mmCIF file of C-alpha atoms in Angstrom:
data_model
loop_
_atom_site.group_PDB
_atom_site.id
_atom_site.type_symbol
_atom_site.label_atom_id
_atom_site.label_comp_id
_atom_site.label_asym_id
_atom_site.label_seq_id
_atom_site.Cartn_x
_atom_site.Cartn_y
_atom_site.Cartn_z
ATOM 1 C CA UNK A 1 0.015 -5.334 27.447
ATOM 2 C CA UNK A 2 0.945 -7.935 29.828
ATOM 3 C CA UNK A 3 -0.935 -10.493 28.993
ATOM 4 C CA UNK A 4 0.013 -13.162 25.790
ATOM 5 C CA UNK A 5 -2.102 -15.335 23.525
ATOM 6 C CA UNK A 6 -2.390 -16.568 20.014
ATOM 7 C CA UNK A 7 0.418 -15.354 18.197
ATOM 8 C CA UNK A 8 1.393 -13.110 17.190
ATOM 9 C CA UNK A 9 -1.719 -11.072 19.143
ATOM 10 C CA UNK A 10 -0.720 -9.803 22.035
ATOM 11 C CA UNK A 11 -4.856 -9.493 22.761
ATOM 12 C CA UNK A 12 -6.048 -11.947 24.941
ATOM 13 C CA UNK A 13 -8.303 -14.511 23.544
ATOM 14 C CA UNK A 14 -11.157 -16.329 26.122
ATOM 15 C CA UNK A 15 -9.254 -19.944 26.102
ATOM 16 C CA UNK A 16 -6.509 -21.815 27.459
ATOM 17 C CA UNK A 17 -5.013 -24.868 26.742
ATOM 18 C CA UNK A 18 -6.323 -29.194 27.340
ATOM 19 C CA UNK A 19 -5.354 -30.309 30.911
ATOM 20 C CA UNK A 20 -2.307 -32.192 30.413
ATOM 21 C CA UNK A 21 -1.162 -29.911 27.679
ATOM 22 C CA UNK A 22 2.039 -27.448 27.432
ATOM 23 C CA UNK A 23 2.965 -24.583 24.389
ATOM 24 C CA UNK A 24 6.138 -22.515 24.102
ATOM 25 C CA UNK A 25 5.322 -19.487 22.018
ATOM 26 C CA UNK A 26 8.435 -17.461 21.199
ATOM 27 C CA UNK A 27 9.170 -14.491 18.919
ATOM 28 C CA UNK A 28 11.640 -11.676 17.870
ATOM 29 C CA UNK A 29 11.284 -8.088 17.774
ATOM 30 C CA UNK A 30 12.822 -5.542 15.613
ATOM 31 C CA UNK A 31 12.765 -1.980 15.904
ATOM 32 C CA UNK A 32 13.439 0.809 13.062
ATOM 33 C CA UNK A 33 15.964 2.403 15.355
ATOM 34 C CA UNK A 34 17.885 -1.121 15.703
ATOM 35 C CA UNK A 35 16.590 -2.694 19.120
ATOM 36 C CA UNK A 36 15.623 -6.176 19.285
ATOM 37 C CA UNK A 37 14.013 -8.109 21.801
ATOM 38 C CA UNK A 38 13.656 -11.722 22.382
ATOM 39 C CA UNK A 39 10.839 -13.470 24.152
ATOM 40 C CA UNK A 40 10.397 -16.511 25.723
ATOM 41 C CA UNK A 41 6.542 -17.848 27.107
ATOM 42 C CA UNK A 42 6.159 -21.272 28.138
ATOM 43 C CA UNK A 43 2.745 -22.146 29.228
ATOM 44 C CA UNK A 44 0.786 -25.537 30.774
ATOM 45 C CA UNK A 45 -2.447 -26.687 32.010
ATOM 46 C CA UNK A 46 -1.899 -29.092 34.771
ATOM 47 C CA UNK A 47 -5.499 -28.958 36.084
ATOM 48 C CA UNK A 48 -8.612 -27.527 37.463
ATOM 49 C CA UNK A 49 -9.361 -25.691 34.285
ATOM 50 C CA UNK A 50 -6.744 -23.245 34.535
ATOM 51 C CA UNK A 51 -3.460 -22.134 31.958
ATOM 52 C CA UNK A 52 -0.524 -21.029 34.017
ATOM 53 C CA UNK A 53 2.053 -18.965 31.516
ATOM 54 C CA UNK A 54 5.745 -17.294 32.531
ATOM 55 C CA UNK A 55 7.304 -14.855 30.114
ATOM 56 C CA UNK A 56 10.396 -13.248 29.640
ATOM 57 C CA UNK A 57 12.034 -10.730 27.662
ATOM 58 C CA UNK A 58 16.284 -9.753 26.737
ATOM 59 C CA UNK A 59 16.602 -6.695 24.711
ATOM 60 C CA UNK A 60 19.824 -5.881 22.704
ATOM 61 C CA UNK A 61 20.351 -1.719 22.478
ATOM 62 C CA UNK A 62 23.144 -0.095 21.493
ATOM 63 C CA UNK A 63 25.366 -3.085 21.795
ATOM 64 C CA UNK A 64 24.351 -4.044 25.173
ATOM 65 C CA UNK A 65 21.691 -6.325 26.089
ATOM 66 C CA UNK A 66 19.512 -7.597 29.635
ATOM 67 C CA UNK A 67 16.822 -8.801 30.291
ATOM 68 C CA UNK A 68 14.240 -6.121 30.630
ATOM 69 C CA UNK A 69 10.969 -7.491 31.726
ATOM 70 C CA UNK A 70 8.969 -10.895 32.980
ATOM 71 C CA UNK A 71 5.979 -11.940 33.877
ATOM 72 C CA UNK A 72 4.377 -14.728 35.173
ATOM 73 C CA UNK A 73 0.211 -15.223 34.986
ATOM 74 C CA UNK A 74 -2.884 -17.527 35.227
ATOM 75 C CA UNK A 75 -5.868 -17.667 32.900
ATOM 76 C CA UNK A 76 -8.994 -19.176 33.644
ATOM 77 C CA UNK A 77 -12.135 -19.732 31.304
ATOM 78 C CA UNK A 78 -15.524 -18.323 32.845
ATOM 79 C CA UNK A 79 -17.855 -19.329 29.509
ATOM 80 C CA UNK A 80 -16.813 -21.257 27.117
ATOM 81 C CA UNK A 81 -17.178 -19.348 23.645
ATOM 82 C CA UNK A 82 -18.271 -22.341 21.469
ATOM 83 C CA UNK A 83 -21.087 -22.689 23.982
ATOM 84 C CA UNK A 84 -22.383 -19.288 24.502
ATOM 85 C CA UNK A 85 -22.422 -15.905 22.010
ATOM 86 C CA UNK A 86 -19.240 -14.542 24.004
ATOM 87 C CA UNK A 87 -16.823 -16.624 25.620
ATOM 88 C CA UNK A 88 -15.260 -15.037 28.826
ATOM 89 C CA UNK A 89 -12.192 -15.468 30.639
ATOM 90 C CA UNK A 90 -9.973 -13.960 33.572
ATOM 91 C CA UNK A 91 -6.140 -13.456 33.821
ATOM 92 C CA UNK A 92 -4.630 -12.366 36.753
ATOM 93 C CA UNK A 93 -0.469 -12.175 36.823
ATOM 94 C CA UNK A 94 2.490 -10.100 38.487
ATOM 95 C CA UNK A 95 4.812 -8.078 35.871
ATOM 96 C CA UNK A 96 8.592 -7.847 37.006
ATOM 97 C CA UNK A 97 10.701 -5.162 35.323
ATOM 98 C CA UNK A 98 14.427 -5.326 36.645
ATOM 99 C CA UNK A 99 15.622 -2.434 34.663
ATOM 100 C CA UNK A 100 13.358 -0.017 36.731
ATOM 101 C CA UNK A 101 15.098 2.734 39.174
ATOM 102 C CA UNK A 102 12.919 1.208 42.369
ATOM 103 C CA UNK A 103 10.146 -1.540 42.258
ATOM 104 C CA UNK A 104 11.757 -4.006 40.834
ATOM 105 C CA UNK A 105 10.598 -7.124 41.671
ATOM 106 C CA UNK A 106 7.050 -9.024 40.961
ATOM 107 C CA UNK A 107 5.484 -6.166 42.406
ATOM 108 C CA UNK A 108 3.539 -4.562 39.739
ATOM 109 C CA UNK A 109 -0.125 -6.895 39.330
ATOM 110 C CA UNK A 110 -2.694 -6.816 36.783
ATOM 111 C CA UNK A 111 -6.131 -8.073 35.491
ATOM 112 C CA UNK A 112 -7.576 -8.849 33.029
ATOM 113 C CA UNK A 113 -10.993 -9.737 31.170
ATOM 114 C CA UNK A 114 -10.547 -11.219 27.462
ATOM 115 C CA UNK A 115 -13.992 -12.037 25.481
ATOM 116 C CA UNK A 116 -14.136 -13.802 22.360
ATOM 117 C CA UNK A 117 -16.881 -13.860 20.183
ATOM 118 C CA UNK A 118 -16.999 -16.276 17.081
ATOM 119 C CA UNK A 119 -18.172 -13.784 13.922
ATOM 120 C CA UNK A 120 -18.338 -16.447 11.459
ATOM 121 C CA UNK A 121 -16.664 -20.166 11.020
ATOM 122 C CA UNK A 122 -13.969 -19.141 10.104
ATOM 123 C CA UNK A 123 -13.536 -15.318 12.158
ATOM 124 C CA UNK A 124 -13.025 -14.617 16.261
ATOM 125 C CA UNK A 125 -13.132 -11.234 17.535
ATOM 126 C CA UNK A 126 -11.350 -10.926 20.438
ATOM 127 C CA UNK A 127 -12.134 -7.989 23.575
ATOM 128 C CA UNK A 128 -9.470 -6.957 26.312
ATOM 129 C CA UNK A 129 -9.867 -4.787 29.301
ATOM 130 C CA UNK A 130 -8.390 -4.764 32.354
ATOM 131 C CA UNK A 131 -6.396 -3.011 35.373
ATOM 132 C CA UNK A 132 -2.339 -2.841 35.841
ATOM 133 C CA UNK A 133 -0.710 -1.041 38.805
ATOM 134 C CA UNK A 134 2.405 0.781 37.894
ATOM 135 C CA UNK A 135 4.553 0.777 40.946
ATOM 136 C CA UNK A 136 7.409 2.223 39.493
ATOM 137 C CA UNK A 137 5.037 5.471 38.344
ATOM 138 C CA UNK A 138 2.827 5.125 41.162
ATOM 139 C CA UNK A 139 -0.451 5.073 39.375
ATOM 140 C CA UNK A 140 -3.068 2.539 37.899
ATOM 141 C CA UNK A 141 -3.290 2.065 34.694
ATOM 142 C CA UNK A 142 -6.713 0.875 32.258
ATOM 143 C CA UNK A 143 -5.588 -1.894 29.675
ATOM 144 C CA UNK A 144 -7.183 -3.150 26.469
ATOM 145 C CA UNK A 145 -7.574 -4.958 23.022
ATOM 146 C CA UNK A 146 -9.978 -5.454 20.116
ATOM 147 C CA UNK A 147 -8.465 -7.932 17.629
ATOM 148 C CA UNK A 148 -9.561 -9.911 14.892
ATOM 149 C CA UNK A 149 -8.104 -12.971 13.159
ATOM 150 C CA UNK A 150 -9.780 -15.092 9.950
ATOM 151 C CA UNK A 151 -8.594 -17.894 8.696
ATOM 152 C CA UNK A 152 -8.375 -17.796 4.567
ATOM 153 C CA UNK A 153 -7.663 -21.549 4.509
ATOM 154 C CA UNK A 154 -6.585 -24.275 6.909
ATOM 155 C CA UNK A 155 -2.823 -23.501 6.760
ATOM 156 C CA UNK A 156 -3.419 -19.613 6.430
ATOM 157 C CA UNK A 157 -5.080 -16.925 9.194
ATOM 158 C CA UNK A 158 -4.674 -13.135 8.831
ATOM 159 C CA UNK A 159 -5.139 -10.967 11.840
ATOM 160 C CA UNK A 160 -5.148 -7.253 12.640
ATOM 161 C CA UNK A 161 -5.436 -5.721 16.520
ATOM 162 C CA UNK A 162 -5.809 -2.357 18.491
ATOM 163 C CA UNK A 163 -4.572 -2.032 22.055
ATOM 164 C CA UNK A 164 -2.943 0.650 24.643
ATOM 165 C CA UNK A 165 -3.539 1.958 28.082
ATOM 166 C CA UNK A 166 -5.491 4.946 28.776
ATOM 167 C CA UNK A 167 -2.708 7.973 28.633
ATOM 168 C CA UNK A 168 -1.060 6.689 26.042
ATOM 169 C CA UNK A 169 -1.542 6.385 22.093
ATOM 170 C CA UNK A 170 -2.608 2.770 21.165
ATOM 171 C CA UNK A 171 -0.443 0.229 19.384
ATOM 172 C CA UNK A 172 -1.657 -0.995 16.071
ATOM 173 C CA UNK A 173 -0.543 -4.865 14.415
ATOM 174 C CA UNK A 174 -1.036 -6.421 11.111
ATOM 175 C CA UNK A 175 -0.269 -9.671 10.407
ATOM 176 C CA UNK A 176 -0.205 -13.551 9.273
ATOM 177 C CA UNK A 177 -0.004 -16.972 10.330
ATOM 178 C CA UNK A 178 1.246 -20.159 8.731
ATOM 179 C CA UNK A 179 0.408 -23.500 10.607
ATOM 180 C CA UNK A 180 3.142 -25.327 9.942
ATOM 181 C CA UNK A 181 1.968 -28.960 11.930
ATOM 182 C CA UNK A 182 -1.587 -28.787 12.246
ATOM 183 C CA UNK A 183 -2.139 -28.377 16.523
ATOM 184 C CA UNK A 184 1.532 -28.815 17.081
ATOM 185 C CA UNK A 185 3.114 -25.847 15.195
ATOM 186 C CA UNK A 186 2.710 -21.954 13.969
ATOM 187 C CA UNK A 187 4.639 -19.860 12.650
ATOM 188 C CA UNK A 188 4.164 -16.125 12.023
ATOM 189 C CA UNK A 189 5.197 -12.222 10.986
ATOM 190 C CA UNK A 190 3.676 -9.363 11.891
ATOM 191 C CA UNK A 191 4.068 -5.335 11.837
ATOM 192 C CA UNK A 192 3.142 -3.550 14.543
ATOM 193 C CA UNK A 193 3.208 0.345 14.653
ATOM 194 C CA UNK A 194 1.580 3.098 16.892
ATOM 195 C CA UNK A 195 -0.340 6.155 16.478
ATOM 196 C CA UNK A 196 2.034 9.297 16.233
ATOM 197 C CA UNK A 197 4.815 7.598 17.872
ATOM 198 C CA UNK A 198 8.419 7.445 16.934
ATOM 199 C CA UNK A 199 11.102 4.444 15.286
ATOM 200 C CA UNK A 200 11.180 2.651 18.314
ATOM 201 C CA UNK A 201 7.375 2.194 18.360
ATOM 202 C CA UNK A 202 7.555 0.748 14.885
ATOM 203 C CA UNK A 203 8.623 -2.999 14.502
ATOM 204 C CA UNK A 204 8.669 -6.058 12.556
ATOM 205 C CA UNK A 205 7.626 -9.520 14.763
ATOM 206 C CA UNK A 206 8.919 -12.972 14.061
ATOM 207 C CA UNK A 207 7.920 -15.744 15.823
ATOM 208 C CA UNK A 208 6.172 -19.521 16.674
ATOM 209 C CA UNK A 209 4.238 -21.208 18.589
ATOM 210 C CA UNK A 210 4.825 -25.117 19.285
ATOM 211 C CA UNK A 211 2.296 -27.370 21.321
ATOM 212 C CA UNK A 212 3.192 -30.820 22.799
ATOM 213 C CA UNK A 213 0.510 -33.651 21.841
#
């Protein structure tokens, strides 16, 4: 899943940032077979309602590292979910992956739809579906992501999400977050796991999120 929000979900959620206002969410990935990945995903809203974001990744394998994938997007709230029963947004980006045999520039685009629905004060449900082209396979790919996050008090949230493509078995993610500085800084841990798959799809996430005033 291309696409980045509240960490550590990797679900899209139907908001974006004040006008005027930047984040930097960042994070570290760890494998069971010894692989770690570092991202990097700056983000700012400098006007007409909309949340530009650029991400990238380094990966360190077998005692060589690179950078392995980036991608660069903007978000856009349709209806505003503290206003309506589901709040509904569009993201539209390019995904670069220089490690690929051919295709590899920002040629590989995607959409998508996030919808977040507020289940009680203090619970969001968020929705994911979308489109990605796969240059590199030649093929278009269906994207998506339920998720769920509740906060147990105003320093604490626990969340838990499902996503995947369509021929493939979906990723699964438990997890918490600690707000460190209320609006200004998060920090969290998460494990995410998939269905049937093998000690590279299981991991342990560490990671933050800091917001400028």
């Amino acid at each position: 899943m291309p696409a980045e929000a509240g960490r550590p979900l990797s679900t899209e959620d139907a908001s974006v940032l004040e006008q005027g206002r930047c984040q930097l969410e960042a994070w570290v990935d760890r494998t069971r077979d010894g692989s770690t990945t570092a991202w990097a995903v700056p983000a700012c809203n400098f006007g007409l309602g909309i949340e530009w974001q650029v991400g990238g990744a380094r990966t360190r394998e077998g005692g060589e590292s690179g950078f392995r994938e980036a991608y660069m997007q903007g978000k856009r709230v349709v209806l505003e979910p503290d206003a309506h029963p589901v709040g509904v947004g569009v993201v539209a980006g390019l995904i670069r992956r220089p490690l690929n045999q051919t295709h590899r520039g920002w040629n590989n685009p995607f959409v998508l739809i996030p919808l977040t629905h507020h289940l009680t004060q203090a619970t969001l449900v968020h929705g994911n579906i979308g489109w990605i082209r796969d240059r590199e396979g030649n093929r278009d790919l269906t994207i998506w992501g339920v998720a769920i996050e509740t906060a147990l008090s105003p320093k604490w949230a626990v969340v838990a999400e499902a996503l995947g493509e369509n021929r493939e078995r979906p990723f699964f993610r438990v997890g918490a977050r600690w707000t460190a500085i209320p609006k200004h800084l998060d920090l969290d841990l998460s494990a995410v796991a998939r269905s049937g798959g093998t000690r590279s799809d299981r991991l342990i996430s560490l990671g933050f999120t800091y917001a400028t005033p």
